[in-house]
PDB file of C-alpha atoms and ligand atoms in Angstrom:
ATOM      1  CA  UNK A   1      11.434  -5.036  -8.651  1.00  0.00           C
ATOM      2  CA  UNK A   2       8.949  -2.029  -9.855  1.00  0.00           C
ATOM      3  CA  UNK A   3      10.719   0.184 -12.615  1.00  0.00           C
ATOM      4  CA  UNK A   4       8.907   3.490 -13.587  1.00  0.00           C
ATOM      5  CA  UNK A   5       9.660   4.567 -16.703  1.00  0.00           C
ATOM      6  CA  UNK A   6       8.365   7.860 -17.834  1.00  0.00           C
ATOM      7  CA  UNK A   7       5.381   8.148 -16.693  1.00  0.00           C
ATOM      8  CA  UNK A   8       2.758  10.653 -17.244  1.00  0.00           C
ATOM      9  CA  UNK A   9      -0.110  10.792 -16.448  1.00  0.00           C
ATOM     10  CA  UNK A  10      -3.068  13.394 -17.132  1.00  0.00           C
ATOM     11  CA  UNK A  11      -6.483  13.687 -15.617  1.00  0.00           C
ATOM     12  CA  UNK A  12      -9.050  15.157 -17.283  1.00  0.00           C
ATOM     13  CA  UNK A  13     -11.313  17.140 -15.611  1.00  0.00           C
ATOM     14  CA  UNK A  14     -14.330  18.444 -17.609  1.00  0.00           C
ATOM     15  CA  UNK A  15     -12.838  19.929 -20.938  1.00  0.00           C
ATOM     16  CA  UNK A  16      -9.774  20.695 -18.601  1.00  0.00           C
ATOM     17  CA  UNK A  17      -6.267  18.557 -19.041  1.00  0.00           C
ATOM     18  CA  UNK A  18      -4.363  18.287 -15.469  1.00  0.00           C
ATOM     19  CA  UNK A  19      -1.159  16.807 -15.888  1.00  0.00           C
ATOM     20  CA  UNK A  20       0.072  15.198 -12.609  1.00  0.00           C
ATOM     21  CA  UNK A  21       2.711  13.228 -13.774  1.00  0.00           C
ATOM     22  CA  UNK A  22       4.739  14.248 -16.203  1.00  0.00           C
ATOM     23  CA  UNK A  23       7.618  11.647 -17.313  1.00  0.00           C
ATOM     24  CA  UNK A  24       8.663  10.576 -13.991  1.00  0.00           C
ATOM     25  CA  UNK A  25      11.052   7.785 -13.434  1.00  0.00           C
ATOM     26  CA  UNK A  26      12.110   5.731 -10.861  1.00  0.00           C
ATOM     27  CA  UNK A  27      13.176   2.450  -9.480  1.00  0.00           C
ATOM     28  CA  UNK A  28      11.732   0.549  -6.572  1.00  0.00           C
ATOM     29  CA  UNK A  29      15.164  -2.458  -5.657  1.00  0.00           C
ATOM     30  CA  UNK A  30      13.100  -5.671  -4.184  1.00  0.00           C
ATOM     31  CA  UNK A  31      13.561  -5.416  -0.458  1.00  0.00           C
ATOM     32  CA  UNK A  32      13.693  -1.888  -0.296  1.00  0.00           C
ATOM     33  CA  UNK A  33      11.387   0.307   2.630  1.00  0.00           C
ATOM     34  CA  UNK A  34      10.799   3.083  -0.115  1.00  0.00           C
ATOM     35  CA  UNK A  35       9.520   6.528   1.201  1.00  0.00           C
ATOM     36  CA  UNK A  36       7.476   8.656  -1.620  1.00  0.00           C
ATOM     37  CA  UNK A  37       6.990  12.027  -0.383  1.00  0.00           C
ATOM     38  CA  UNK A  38       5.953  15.777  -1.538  1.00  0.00           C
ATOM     39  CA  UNK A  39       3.264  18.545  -0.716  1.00  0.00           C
ATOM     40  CA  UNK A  40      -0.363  17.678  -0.951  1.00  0.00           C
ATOM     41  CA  UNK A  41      -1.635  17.487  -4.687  1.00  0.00           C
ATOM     42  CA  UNK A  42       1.997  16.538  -6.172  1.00  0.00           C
ATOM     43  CA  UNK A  43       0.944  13.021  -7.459  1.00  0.00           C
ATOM     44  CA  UNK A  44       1.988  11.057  -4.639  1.00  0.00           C
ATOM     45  CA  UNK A  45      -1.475   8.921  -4.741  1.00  0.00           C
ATOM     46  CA  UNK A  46      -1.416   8.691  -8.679  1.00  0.00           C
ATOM     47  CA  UNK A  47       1.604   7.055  -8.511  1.00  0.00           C
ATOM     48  CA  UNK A  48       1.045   4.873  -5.879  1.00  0.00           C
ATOM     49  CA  UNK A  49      -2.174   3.618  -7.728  1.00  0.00           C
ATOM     50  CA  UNK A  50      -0.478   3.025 -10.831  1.00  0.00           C
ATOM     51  CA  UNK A  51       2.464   0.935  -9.357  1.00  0.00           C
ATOM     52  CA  UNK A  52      -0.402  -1.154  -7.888  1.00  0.00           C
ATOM     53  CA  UNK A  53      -2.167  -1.474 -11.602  1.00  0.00           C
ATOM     54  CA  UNK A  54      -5.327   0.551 -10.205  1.00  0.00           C
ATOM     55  CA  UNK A  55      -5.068   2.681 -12.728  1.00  0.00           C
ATOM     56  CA  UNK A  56      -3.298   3.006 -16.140  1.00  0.00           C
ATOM     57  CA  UNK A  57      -0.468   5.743 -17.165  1.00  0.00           C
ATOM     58  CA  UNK A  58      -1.875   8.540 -19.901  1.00  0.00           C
ATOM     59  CA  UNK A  59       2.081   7.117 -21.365  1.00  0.00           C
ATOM     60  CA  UNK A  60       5.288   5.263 -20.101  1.00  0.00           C
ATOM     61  CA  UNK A  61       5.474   1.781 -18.714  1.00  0.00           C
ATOM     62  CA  UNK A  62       5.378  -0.006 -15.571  1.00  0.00           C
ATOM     63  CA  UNK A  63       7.669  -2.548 -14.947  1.00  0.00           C
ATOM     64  CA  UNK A  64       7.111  -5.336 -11.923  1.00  0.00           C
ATOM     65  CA  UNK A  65       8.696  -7.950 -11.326  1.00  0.00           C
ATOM     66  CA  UNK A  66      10.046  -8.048 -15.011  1.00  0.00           C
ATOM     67  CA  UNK A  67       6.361  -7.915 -15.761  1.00  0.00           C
ATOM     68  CA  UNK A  68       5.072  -4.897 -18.174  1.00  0.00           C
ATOM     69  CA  UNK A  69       1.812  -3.755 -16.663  1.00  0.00           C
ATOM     70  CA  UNK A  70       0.304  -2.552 -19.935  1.00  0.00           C
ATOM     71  CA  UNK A  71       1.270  -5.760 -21.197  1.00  0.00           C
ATOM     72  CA  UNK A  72      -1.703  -7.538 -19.016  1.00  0.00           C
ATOM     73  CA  UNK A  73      -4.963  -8.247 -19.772  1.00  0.00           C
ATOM     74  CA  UNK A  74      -7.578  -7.352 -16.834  1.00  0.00           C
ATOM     75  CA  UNK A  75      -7.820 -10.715 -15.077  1.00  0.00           C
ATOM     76  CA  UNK A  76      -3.791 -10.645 -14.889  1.00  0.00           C
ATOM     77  CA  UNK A  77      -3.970  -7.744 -13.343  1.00  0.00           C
ATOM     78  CA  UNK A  78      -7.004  -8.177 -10.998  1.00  0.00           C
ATOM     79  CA  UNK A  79      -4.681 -11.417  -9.704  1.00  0.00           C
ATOM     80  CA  UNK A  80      -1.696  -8.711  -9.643  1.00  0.00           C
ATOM     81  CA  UNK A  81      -4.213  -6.911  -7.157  1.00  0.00           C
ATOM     82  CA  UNK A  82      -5.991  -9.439  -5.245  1.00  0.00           C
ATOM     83  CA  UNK A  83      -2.784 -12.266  -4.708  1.00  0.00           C
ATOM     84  CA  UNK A  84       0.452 -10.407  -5.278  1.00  0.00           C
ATOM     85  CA  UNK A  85      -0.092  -6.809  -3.231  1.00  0.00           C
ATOM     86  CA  UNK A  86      -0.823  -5.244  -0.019  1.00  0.00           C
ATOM     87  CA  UNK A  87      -2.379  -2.354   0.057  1.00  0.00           C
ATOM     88  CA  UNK A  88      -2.942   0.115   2.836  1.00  0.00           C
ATOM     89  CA  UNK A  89      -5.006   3.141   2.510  1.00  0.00           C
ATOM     90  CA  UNK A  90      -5.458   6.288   5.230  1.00  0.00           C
ATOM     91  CA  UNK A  91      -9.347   5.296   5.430  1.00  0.00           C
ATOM     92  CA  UNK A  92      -8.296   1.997   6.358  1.00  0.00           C
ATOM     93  CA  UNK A  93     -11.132   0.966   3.401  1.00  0.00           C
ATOM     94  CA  UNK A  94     -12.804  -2.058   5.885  1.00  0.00           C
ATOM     95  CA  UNK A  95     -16.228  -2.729   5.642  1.00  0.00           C
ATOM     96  CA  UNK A  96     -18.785  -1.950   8.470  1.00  0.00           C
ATOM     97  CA  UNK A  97     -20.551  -4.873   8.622  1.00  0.00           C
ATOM     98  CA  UNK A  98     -17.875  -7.153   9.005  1.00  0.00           C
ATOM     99  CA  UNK A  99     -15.673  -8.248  11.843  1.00  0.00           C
ATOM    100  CA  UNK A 100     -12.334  -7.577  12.496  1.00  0.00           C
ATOM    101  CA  UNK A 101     -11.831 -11.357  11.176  1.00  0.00           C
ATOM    102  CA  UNK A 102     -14.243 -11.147   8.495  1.00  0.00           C
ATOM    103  CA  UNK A 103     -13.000  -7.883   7.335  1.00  0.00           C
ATOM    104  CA  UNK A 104      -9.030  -9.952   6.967  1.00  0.00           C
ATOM    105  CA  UNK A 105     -10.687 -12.670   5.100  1.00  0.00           C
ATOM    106  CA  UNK A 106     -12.652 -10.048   3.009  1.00  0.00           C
ATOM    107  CA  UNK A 107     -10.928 -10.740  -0.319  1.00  0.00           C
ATOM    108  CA  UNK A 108     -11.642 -14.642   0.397  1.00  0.00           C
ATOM    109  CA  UNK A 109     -15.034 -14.138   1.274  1.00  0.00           C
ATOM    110  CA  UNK A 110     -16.456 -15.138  -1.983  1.00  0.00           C
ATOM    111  CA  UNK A 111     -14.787 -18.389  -1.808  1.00  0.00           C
ATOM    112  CA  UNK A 112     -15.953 -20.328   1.034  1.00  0.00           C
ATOM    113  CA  UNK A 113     -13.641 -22.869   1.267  1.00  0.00           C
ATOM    114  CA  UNK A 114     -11.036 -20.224   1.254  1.00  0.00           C
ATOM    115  CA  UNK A 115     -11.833 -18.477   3.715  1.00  0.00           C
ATOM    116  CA  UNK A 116     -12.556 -21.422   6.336  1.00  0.00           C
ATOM    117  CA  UNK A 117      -9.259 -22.339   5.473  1.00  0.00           C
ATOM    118  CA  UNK A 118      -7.208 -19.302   6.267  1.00  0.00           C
ATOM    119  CA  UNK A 119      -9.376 -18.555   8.909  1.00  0.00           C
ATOM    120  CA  UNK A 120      -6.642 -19.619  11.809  1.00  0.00           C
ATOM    121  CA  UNK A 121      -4.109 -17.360   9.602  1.00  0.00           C
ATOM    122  CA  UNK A 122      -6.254 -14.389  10.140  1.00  0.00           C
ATOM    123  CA  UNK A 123      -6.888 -14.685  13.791  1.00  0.00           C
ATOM    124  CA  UNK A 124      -2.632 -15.304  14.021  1.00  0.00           C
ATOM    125  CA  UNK A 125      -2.445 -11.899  11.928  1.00  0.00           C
ATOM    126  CA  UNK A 126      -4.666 -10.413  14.114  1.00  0.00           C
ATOM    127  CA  UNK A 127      -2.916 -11.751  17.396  1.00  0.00           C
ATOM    128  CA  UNK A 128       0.201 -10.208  15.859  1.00  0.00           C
ATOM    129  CA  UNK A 129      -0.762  -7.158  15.860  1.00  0.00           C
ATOM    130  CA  UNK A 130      -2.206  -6.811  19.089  1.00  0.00           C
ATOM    131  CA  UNK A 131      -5.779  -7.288  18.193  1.00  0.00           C
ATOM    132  CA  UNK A 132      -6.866 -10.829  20.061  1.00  0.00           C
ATOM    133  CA  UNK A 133      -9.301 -10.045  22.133  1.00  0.00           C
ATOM    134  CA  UNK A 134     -11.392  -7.744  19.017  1.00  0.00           C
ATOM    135  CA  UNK A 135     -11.753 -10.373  16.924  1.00  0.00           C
ATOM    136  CA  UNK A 136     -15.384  -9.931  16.384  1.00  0.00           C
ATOM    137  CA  UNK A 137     -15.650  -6.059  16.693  1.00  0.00           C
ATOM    138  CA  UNK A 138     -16.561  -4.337  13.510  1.00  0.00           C
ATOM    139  CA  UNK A 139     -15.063  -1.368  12.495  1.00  0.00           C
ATOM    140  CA  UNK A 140     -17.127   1.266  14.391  1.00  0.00           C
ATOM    141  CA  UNK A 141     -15.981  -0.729  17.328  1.00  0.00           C
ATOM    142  CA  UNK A 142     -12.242  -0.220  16.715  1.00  0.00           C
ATOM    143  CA  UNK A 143      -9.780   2.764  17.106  1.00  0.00           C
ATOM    144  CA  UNK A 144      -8.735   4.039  14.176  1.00  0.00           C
ATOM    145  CA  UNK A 145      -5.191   2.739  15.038  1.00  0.00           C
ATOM    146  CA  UNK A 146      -6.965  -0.427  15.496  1.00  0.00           C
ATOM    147  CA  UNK A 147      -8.704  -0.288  12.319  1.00  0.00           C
ATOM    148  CA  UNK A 148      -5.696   0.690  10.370  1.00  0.00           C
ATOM    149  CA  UNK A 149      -4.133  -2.740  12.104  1.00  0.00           C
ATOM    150  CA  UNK A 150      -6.803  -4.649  10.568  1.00  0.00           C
ATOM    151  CA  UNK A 151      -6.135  -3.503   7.446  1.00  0.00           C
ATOM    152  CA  UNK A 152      -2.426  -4.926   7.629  1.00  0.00           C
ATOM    153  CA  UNK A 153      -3.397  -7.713   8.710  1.00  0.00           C
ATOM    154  CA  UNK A 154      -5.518  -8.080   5.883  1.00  0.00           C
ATOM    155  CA  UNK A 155      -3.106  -6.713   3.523  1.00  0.00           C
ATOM    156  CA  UNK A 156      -0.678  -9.885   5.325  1.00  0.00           C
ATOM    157  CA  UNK A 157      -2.985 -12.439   4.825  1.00  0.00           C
ATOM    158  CA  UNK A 158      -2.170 -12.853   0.980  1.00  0.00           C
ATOM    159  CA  UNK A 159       1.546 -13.002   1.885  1.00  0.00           C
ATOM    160  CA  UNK A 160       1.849 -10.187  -0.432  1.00  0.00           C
ATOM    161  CA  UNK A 161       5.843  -9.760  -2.068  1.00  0.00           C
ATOM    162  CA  UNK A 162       4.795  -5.741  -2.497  1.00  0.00           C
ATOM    163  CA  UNK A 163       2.866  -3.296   0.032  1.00  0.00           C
ATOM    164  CA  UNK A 164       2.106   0.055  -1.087  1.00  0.00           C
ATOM    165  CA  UNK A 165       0.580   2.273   1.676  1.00  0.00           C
ATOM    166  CA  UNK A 166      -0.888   5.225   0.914  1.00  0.00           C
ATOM    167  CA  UNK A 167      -0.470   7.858   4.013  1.00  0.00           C
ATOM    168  CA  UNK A 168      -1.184   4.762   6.051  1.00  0.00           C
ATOM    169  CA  UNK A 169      -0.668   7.139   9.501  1.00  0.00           C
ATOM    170  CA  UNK A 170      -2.448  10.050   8.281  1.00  0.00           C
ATOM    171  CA  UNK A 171      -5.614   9.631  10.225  1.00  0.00           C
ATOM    172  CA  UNK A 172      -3.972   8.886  13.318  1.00  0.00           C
ATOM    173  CA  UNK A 173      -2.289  10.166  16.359  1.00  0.00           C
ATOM    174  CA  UNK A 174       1.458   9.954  16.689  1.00  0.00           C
ATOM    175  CA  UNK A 175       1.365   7.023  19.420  1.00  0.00           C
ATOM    176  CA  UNK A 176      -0.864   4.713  16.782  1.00  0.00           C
ATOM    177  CA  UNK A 177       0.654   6.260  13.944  1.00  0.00           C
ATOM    178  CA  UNK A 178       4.374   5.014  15.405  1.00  0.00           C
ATOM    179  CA  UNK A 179       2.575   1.743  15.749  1.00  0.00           C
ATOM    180  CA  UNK A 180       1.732   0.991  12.328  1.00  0.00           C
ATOM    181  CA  UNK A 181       5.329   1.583  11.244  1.00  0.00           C
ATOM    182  CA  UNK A 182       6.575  -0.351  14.029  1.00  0.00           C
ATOM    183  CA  UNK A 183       4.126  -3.510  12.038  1.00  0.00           C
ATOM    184  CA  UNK A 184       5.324  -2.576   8.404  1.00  0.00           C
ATOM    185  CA  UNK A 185       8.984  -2.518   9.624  1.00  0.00           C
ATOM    186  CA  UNK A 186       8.668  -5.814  11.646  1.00  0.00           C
ATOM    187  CA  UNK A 187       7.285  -7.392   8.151  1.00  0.00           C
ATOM    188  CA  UNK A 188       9.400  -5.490   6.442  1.00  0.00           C
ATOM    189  CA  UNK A 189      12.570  -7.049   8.553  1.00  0.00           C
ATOM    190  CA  UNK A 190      11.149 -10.717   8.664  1.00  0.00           C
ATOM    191  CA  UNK A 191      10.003 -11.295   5.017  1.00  0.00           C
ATOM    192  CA  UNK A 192      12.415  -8.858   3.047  1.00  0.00           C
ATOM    193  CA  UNK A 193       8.610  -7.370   2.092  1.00  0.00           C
ATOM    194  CA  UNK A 194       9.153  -4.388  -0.459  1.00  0.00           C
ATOM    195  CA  UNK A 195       7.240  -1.905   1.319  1.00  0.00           C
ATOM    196  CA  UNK A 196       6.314   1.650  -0.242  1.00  0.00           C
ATOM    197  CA  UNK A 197       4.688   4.283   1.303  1.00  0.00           C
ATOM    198  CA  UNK A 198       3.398   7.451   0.216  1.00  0.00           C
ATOM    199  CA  UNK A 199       3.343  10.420   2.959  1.00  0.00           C
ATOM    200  CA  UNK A 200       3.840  14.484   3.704  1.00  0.00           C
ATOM    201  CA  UNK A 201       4.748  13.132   7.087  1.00  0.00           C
ATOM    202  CA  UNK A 202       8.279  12.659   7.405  1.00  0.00           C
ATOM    203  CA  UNK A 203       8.365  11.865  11.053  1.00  0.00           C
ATOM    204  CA  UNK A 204       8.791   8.033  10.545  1.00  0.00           C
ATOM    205  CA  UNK A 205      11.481   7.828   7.638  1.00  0.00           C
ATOM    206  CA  UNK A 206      14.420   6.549   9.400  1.00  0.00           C
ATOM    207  CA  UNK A 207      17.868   6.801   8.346  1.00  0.00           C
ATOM    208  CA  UNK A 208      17.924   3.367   5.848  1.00  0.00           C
ATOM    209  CA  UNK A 209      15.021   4.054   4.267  1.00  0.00           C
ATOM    210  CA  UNK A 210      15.329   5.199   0.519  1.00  0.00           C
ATOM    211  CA  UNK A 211      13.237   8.560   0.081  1.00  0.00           C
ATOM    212  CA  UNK A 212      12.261   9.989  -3.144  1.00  0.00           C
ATOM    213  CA  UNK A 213      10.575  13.399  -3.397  1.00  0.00           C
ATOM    214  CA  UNK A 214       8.068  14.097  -6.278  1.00  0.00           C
ATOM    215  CA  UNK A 215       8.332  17.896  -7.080  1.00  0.00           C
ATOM    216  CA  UNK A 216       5.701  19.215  -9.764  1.00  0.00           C
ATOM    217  CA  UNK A 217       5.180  15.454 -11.405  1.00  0.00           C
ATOM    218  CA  UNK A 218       8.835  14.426 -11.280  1.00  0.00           C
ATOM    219  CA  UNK A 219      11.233  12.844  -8.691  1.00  0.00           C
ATOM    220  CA  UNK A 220      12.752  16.428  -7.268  1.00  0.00           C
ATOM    221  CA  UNK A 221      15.297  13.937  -5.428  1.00  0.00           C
ATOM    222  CA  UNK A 222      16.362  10.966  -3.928  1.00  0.00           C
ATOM    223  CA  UNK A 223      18.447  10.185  -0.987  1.00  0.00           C
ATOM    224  CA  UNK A 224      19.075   6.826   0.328  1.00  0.00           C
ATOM    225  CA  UNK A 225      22.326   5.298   2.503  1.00  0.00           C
ATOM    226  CA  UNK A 226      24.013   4.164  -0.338  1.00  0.00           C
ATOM    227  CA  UNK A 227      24.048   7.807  -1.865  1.00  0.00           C
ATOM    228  CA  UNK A 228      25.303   9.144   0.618  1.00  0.00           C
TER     229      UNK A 228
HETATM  230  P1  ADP B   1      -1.127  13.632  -3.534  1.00  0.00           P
HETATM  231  O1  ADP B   1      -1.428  12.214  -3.164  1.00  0.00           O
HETATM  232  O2  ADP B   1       0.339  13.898  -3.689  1.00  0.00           O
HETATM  233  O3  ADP B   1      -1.742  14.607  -2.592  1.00  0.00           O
HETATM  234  P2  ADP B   1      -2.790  13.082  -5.841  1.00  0.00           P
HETATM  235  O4  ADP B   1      -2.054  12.072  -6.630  1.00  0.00           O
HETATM  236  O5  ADP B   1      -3.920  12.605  -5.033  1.00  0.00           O
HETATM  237  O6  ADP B   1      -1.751  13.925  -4.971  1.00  0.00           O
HETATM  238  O7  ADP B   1      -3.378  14.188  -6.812  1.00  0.00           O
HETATM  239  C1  ADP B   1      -2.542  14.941  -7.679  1.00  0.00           C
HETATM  240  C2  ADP B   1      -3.392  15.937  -8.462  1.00  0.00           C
HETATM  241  O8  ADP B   1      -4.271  15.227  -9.328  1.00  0.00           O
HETATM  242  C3  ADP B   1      -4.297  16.800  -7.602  1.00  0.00           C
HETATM  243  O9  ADP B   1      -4.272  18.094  -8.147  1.00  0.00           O
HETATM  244  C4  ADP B   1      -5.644  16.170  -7.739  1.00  0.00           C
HETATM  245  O10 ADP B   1      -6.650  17.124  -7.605  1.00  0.00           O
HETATM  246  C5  ADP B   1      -5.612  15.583  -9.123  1.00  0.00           C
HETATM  247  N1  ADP B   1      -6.433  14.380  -9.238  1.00  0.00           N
HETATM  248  C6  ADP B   1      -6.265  13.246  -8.537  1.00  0.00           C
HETATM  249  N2  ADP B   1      -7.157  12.307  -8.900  1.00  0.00           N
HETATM  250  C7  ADP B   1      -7.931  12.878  -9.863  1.00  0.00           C
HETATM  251  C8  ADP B   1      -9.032  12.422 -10.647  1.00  0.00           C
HETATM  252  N3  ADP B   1      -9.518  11.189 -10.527  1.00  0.00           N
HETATM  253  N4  ADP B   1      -9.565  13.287 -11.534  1.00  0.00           N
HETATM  254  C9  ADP B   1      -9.061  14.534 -11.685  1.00  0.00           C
HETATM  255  N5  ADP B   1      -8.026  15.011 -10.979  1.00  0.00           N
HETATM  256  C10 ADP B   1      -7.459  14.216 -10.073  1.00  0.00           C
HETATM  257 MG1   MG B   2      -2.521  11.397  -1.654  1.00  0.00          MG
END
């Protein structure tokens, strides 16, 4: 479903080039639970955000869904964003004043009509994940496990056919940490989701899961069951 095809990309900082990527290639098989890890600073993040059209290669291409991402204008990709993918971020990225329920319905918010309507989707999203009885807590109110729960729950709510998580765990504790992946693996089992997520903690990959490593702005390797 996502194909990667030489990417690079270069920041520039200043008068300074950094090249983070630098003609990395990969593909992403619809369906897959897709592990991107590698030390701190390798790109992980970069990539992430460009699979998820949040920000453009400096060159190469970005294939979803049989769908060029250069190709798009800015509202196709802002409906890419907004109705296609889940995202999940390690600052969970809710807003304070909301409630747990407002903060699922966030992206619908605008749109009245929307929003009362999916209202009894969120609160089921919610329930799922253990959170029925903080409903109406904001953020500050919640656990960061909690919090991090919301966020899936928001990231369900669009019934979204890609999630990309960016070191979804990594401001948690090992017992809420274990948690979230026990949520993105449920999903991940009941709606074939394609689920990627980007992490230097390899405590949760389990033995199904395909894992590429990125290695100075290229995949250093890839392992899955069927390679082996
Ligand atoms: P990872 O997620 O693997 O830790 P990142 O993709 O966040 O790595 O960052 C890779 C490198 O790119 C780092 O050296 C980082 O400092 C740099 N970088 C990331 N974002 C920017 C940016 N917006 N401007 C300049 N440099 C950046
Ligand atoms: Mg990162």
């Amino acid at each position: 479903m996502i194909r990667v095809e030489n990417i690079t990309k270069t920041y520039q900082r200043g008068s300074v080039e950094v090249p983070v990527l630098r003609g990395l290639s990969c593909e992403i098989e619809t369906g897959t639970f897709t592990f991107f890890v590698g030390p701190s600073g390798s790109g992980k993040s970069t990539l992430l955000y460009l699979m998820g059209a949040l920000d453009e290669p400096t060159s190469g291409e970005i294939v979803l869904r049989e769908r060029k991402l250069s190709a798009m204008g800015a509202r196709e990709r802002d409906q890419l964003r907004r109705n296609e993918i889940g995202f999940i971020f390690q600052s969970f990225n809710l807003l304070s004043n909301l409630t747990a329920v407002d903060n699922v319905l966030a992206p619908y918010l605008t749109i009245p009509r929307d929003a009362t309507q999916k209202r009894p989707e969120a609160i089921k999203l919610l329930r799922q994940v253990g959170l029925s009885d903080r409903l109406d807590h904001r953020p500050a109110e919640l656990s960061g496990g909690e919090q991090q729960r919301v966020a899936i729950a928001r990231a369900l709510l669009k019934k979204p056919s890609l999630i990309l998580a960016d070191e979804p765990t990594g401001e948690l504790d090992t017992e809420n940490g274990a948690e979230v992946f026990q949520h993105l693996r449920r999903l991940h089992a009941e709606l074939s989701t394609t689920v990627v997520v980007v992490t230097h903690d390899q405590r949760y990959i389990q033995p199904d899961d395909r894992v590429l490593e990125i290695r100075d702005g290229l995949i250093a390797t890839a392992t899955s069951k069927a390679d082996s």
